[in-house]
Amino acid sequence: MSINLSTYEEYLLDYIEGKLSPEVEAELVLFLRSHPDIAAELDGLSQLTIPKPELPYPGKDQLRRKVKQATCSDKELDYLCVAELEDDISEDERARLEELAELSSKVEQLRSLYAHTRILPDVSQVCPGKPSLKRQNLISTRKVIVAATAVAALTAAIIGIYTINKLSLPDNSLPQNQVAERVTNESQPEPSRPNSTITHPQIQPKPESRVEVSPAYKTTTRPVNIDNEELQPIRTNVTELKQIASKEPTIEPIADINPTSLAIAGKVQGVAFRKDEPVPSIAPSTAKVYTLADIAGLGLKRLANLVGISYNVKADSTNASKHIEVDSRLIAISTTIRKNE
Amino acid sequence: MTVEDFNSCVDLYSDGIYRFALKMLGNTMLAEDNVQDSFERLWVKHKEVDRSKAKSYLFTTSYHASVDAIRRDRHQQELTNAQPEFELGHQPNFDVKEIINHAVDQLPTVQKSVLLLRDYEGYSYDEIAGITGLNESQVKVYIYRARVFLKEKLVSIENLI
């Protein structure tokens, strides 16, 4: 670059305003030293400035446009971003946030940051002892057992009742020591008949013969020894109740058999007679008498045979009774059958 | 609630409770104990608790058990002058997920629990209030503070980077 008399002017203004590069400025300074007249012209030029006029425009306010409020506190911005993240933001708040987002990129940054604060569970983490937390349905199993037992007992009861009611058994199927006494005379009551002295005559099997219940018996009570000293302080009615409860029941034949008692006895074998109906006469030669003990014993044995369970008949020599035990896996039936009951 | 309902609760909620307890307690053994205890308590009351309330009952039990365990642990740390297990500034890992996970561990217990219930299980403010015994406004405030805290942690890490 060469600054000469034809080109120096274009550099002078830039020199005054300080816009020349150091190399060009150094070259210009050398040029001005070699030309003092031009340097003097430059001194006057550098001091010439035009003062800035103080003349404001009067209609400035009318020209201004309404600028949207872009200022927002950090707290408000945090609140709005969290509310948006939580989906707990009102329509006004959402509009405000969108407005702020248009004016500032800071909103988007905050949104991104808050999106990271949503923590997600690690689904690979599973409870290690889950199987051990589960429970067995013990109550239901117990209910099933109870229900099965109840059904078995009900079935056994139905079969037993059916067997007892049927009672069209041949006489030879009865155990010899449980055969009822033959009715000899309905009008002649038997005297008192101790349990230990009853004898059972041999019964000939007669399939067609109708089984009849033995003459009705009335139940009396035989007092047992009661400690009077214990009962003394008790009131009279309570004493009587205790005495009744402690008496061992015995069965004695009714002296006078009337139609009513026979009708009651008839109900036991399933043939109900009304009181006003004439009681059928029983032929002494054909009628067989079974005691309730015989009926119950037969029913239990038949029941045991029917359901395929074992039973054991034990004779009790002390009171001339029968003790039948029937066992199965689910139920155990034990009953004591005395003669003449 | 029947036994079948109880067992279905085990299938459905045991993992969630385990994760919640694990994040709250930071210890697998304690978390397993927490789950066992929660389901044991539910079993004791299973005839009285309705099936629809079972999840809430489980998380309520787990939350209270966690808070109790944290208090005991804090007391133990104070007795032994133990230092916190983790300091965020000392970790060289700048993965955002890791930062957030560690920052969550630095949250106060209540803020941490409400945030976990909110994010892990998606519970509403009302449901969280029912579980934690706080009111709905308190739940909102705690969640807000927790999120701001986590955001500040992220911002500080970004500034470091």
Coordinates of N, CA, C and O in Angstrom, one line a residue, chain A residues 104-172:
Chain A
S104 N -38.9 -16.8 26.1 CA -37.6 -17.2 26.7 C -37.3 -18.7 26.5 O -38.2 -19.5 26.7
S105 N -36.1 -18.9 26.1 CA -35.7 -20.3 25.9 C -35.4 -21.0 27.3 O -35.2 -22.2 27.3
K106 N -35.4 -20.2 28.3 CA -35.1 -20.7 29.6 C -36.2 -21.7 30.1 O -36.0 -22.7 30.8
V107 N -37.4 -21.4 29.6 CA -38.6 -22.3 30.0 C -38.3 -23.7 29.4 O -38.6 -24.7 30.1
E108 N -37.9 -23.8 28.2 CA -37.7 -25.1 27.6 C -36.6 -25.9 28.4 O -36.6 -27.1 28.6
Q109 N -35.5 -25.1 28.8 CA -34.5 -25.8 29.5 C -35.0 -26.3 30.9 O -34.7 -27.4 31.3
L110 N -35.8 -25.5 31.5 CA -36.4 -25.9 32.8 C -37.3 -27.1 32.6 O -37.3 -28.0 33.4
R111 N -38.1 -27.1 31.6 CA -39.0 -28.2 31.3 C -38.1 -29.5 31.1 O -38.5 -30.5 31.7
S112 N -37.1 -29.4 30.4 CA -36.2 -30.6 30.2 C -35.6 -31.0 31.5 O -35.6 -32.2 31.8
L113 N -35.2 -30.1 32.3 CA -34.6 -30.5 33.6 C -35.6 -31.1 34.5 O -35.3 -32.2 35.2
Y114 N -36.8 -30.6 34.6 CA -37.8 -31.1 35.5 C -38.3 -32.5 34.9 O -38.7 -33.4 35.7
A115 N -38.2 -32.7 33.6 CA -38.6 -34.0 33.1 C -37.7 -35.1 33.6 O -38.1 -36.2 33.9
H116 N -36.4 -34.7 33.9 CA -35.5 -35.7 34.4 C -35.7 -36.0 35.9 O -35.2 -37.0 36.4
T117 N -36.4 -35.1 36.6 CA -36.7 -35.4 38.0 C -37.8 -36.4 38.2 O -38.0 -36.8 39.3
R118 N -38.4 -36.8 37.2 CA -39.4 -37.9 37.3 C -38.7 -39.2 37.4 O -38.0 -39.6 36.4
I119 N -38.7 -39.8 38.5 CA -37.9 -41.1 38.7 C -38.8 -42.3 38.3 O -40.0 -42.3 38.7
L120 N -38.2 -43.2 37.7 CA -38.9 -44.4 37.2 C -38.4 -45.6 38.0 O -37.2 -45.7 38.3
P121 N -39.3 -46.5 38.3 CA -38.8 -47.7 39.1 C -38.0 -48.6 38.2 O -38.3 -48.7 37.0
D122 N -37.1 -49.3 38.8 CA -36.3 -50.3 38.1 C -37.1 -51.6 38.2 O -37.2 -52.3 39.2
V123 N -37.8 -51.9 37.0 CA -38.6 -53.1 37.0 C -37.9 -54.4 37.1 O -38.5 -55.5 37.3
S124 N -36.6 -54.3 37.0 CA -35.8 -55.6 37.1 C -35.7 -56.0 38.6 O -35.3 -57.1 38.9
Q125 N -35.9 -55.0 39.5 CA -35.9 -55.4 40.9 C -37.3 -56.0 41.3 O -38.3 -55.4 41.2
V126 N -37.2 -57.3 41.6 CA -38.4 -58.0 42.0 C -38.2 -58.5 43.5 O -37.1 -58.7 43.9
C127 N -39.3 -58.7 44.1 CA -39.3 -59.1 45.5 C -38.8 -60.6 45.5 O -39.4 -61.5 44.9
P128 N -37.7 -60.9 46.2 CA -37.1 -62.2 46.1 C -37.9 -63.3 46.9 O -37.9 -64.4 46.5
G129 N -38.6 -62.9 47.9 CA -39.3 -63.9 48.8 C -40.8 -63.9 48.5 O -41.6 -64.2 49.4
K130 N -41.2 -63.7 47.2 CA -42.6 -63.6 46.9 C -43.4 -64.9 47.2 O -44.4 -64.9 47.8
P131 N -42.9 -66.1 46.8 CA -43.6 -67.3 47.1 C -43.8 -67.6 48.6 O -44.9 -68.1 49.0
S132 N -42.9 -67.1 49.4 CA -43.1 -67.4 50.8 C -44.1 -66.5 51.4 O -44.6 -66.7 52.6
L133 N -44.5 -65.4 50.7 CA -45.5 -64.5 51.3 C -46.9 -65.1 51.1 O -47.8 -64.7 51.8
K134 N -47.1 -66.0 50.2 CA -48.4 -66.5 49.9 C -48.9 -67.4 51.1 O -48.1 -68.0 51.8
R135 N -50.2 -67.5 51.2 CA -50.8 -68.3 52.3 C -51.6 -69.5 51.7 O -52.1 -69.4 50.6
Q136 N -51.7 -70.5 52.5 CA -52.5 -71.7 52.1 C -53.9 -71.5 52.5 O -54.2 -70.8 53.5
N137 N -54.8 -72.1 51.7 CA -56.2 -71.9 52.0 C -56.6 -72.9 53.0 O -57.4 -73.9 52.7
L138 N -56.2 -72.8 54.3 CA -56.4 -73.8 55.3 C -57.9 -73.8 55.7 O -58.5 -74.8 56.0
I139 N -58.5 -72.6 55.7 CA -59.9 -72.5 56.2 C -60.8 -73.3 55.2 O -61.7 -74.0 55.6
S140 N -60.5 -73.2 54.0 CA -61.4 -73.9 53.0 C -61.2 -75.4 53.1 O -62.2 -76.1 53.1
T141 N -60.0 -75.9 53.4 CA -59.8 -77.3 53.6 C -60.6 -77.8 54.8 O -61.2 -78.8 54.8
R142 N -60.5 -77.0 55.9 CA -61.2 -77.4 57.1 C -62.7 -77.4 56.8 O -63.4 -78.3 57.2
K143 N -63.2 -76.5 56.0 CA -64.6 -76.4 55.7 C -65.0 -77.7 54.9 O -66.1 -78.2 55.2
V144 N -64.1 -78.1 54.0 CA -64.4 -79.2 53.2 C -64.5 -80.5 54.1 O -65.5 -81.3 54.0
I145 N -63.6 -80.6 55.1 CA -63.6 -81.8 56.0 C -64.9 -81.8 56.8 O -65.6 -82.8 56.9
V146 N -65.3 -80.6 57.3 CA -66.5 -80.5 58.1 C -67.7 -80.8 57.3 O -68.6 -81.6 57.7
A147 N -67.7 -80.3 56.1 CA -68.9 -80.6 55.2 C -69.0 -82.1 54.9 O -70.1 -82.6 54.9
A148 N -67.8 -82.7 54.6 CA -67.8 -84.1 54.3 C -68.3 -84.9 55.4 O -69.1 -85.9 55.3
T149 N -67.8 -84.6 56.6 CA -68.2 -85.3 57.8 C -69.7 -85.1 58.1 O -70.4 -86.1 58.4
A150 N -70.2 -83.9 57.8 CA -71.6 -83.7 58.0 C -72.5 -84.5 57.1 O -73.5 -85.1 57.4
V151 N -72.0 -84.5 55.8 CA -72.7 -85.3 54.8 C -72.7 -86.8 55.2 O -73.8 -87.4 55.1
A152 N -71.6 -87.3 55.6 CA -71.5 -88.7 56.0 C -72.4 -89.0 57.2 O -73.1 -90.0 57.2
A153 N -72.4 -88.1 58.1 CA -73.3 -88.3 59.3 C -74.7 -88.3 58.9 O -75.5 -89.1 59.3
L154 N -75.1 -87.3 58.0 CA -76.5 -87.2 57.6 C -76.9 -88.5 56.8 O -78.0 -89.0 57.0
T155 N -76.0 -88.9 55.9 CA -76.3 -90.1 55.2 C -76.5 -91.3 56.1 O -77.4 -92.1 55.9
A156 N -75.6 -91.4 57.1 CA -75.7 -92.6 58.0 C -77.0 -92.5 58.8 O -77.7 -93.5 59.0
A157 N -77.4 -91.3 59.2 CA -78.7 -91.2 59.9 C -79.8 -91.5 59.1 O -80.8 -92.2 59.5
I158 N -79.8 -91.1 57.8 CA -80.9 -91.4 56.9 C -81.0 -92.9 56.7 O -82.1 -93.5 56.8
I159 N -79.9 -93.6 56.5 CA -79.9 -95.0 56.3 C -80.4 -95.7 57.5 O -81.1 -96.7 57.5
G160 N -79.9 -95.2 58.6 CA -80.3 -95.9 59.9 C -81.8 -95.8 60.1 O -82.5 -96.7 60.5
I161 N -82.4 -94.6 59.9 CA -83.8 -94.4 60.0 C -84.6 -95.3 59.1 O -85.6 -96.0 59.4
Y162 N -84.0 -95.4 57.8 CA -84.7 -96.2 56.8 C -84.7 -97.7 57.3 O -85.7 -98.4 57.1
T163 N -83.5 -98.1 57.8 CA -83.4 -99.5 58.2 C -84.3 -99.8 59.4 O -85.0 -100.8 59.4
I164 N -84.4 -98.9 60.3 CA -85.2 -99.1 61.4 C -86.7 -99.2 61.0 O -87.5 -100.0 61.5
N165 N -87.1 -98.3 60.1 CA -88.5 -98.3 59.7 C -88.9 -99.5 58.9 O -90.0 -99.9 59.0
K166 N -87.9 -100.0 58.2 CA -88.2 -101.1 57.3 C -88.5 -102.3 58.2 O -89.6 -102.9 58.2
L167 N -87.5 -102.8 58.9 CA -87.7 -103.8 59.9 C -88.5 -105.1 59.4 O -89.3 -105.6 60.2
S168 N -88.4 -105.4 58.2 CA -89.1 -106.6 57.8 C -88.0 -107.7 57.7 O -87.7 -108.3 56.6
L169 N -87.4 -107.9 58.8 CA -86.3 -108.8 58.8 C -86.7 -110.2 59.2 O -87.7 -110.3 60.0
P170 N -86.1 -111.2 58.7 CA -86.4 -112.6 59.2 C -86.0 -112.7 60.6 O -85.0 -112.0 61.0
D171 N -86.7 -113.4 61.3 CA -86.4 -113.5 62.8 C -85.0 -114.1 63.0 O -84.4 -113.8 64.0
N172 N -84.6 -115.0 62.1 CA -83.3 -115.6 62.4 C -82.1 -114.7 62.2 O -81.0 -115.1 62.5

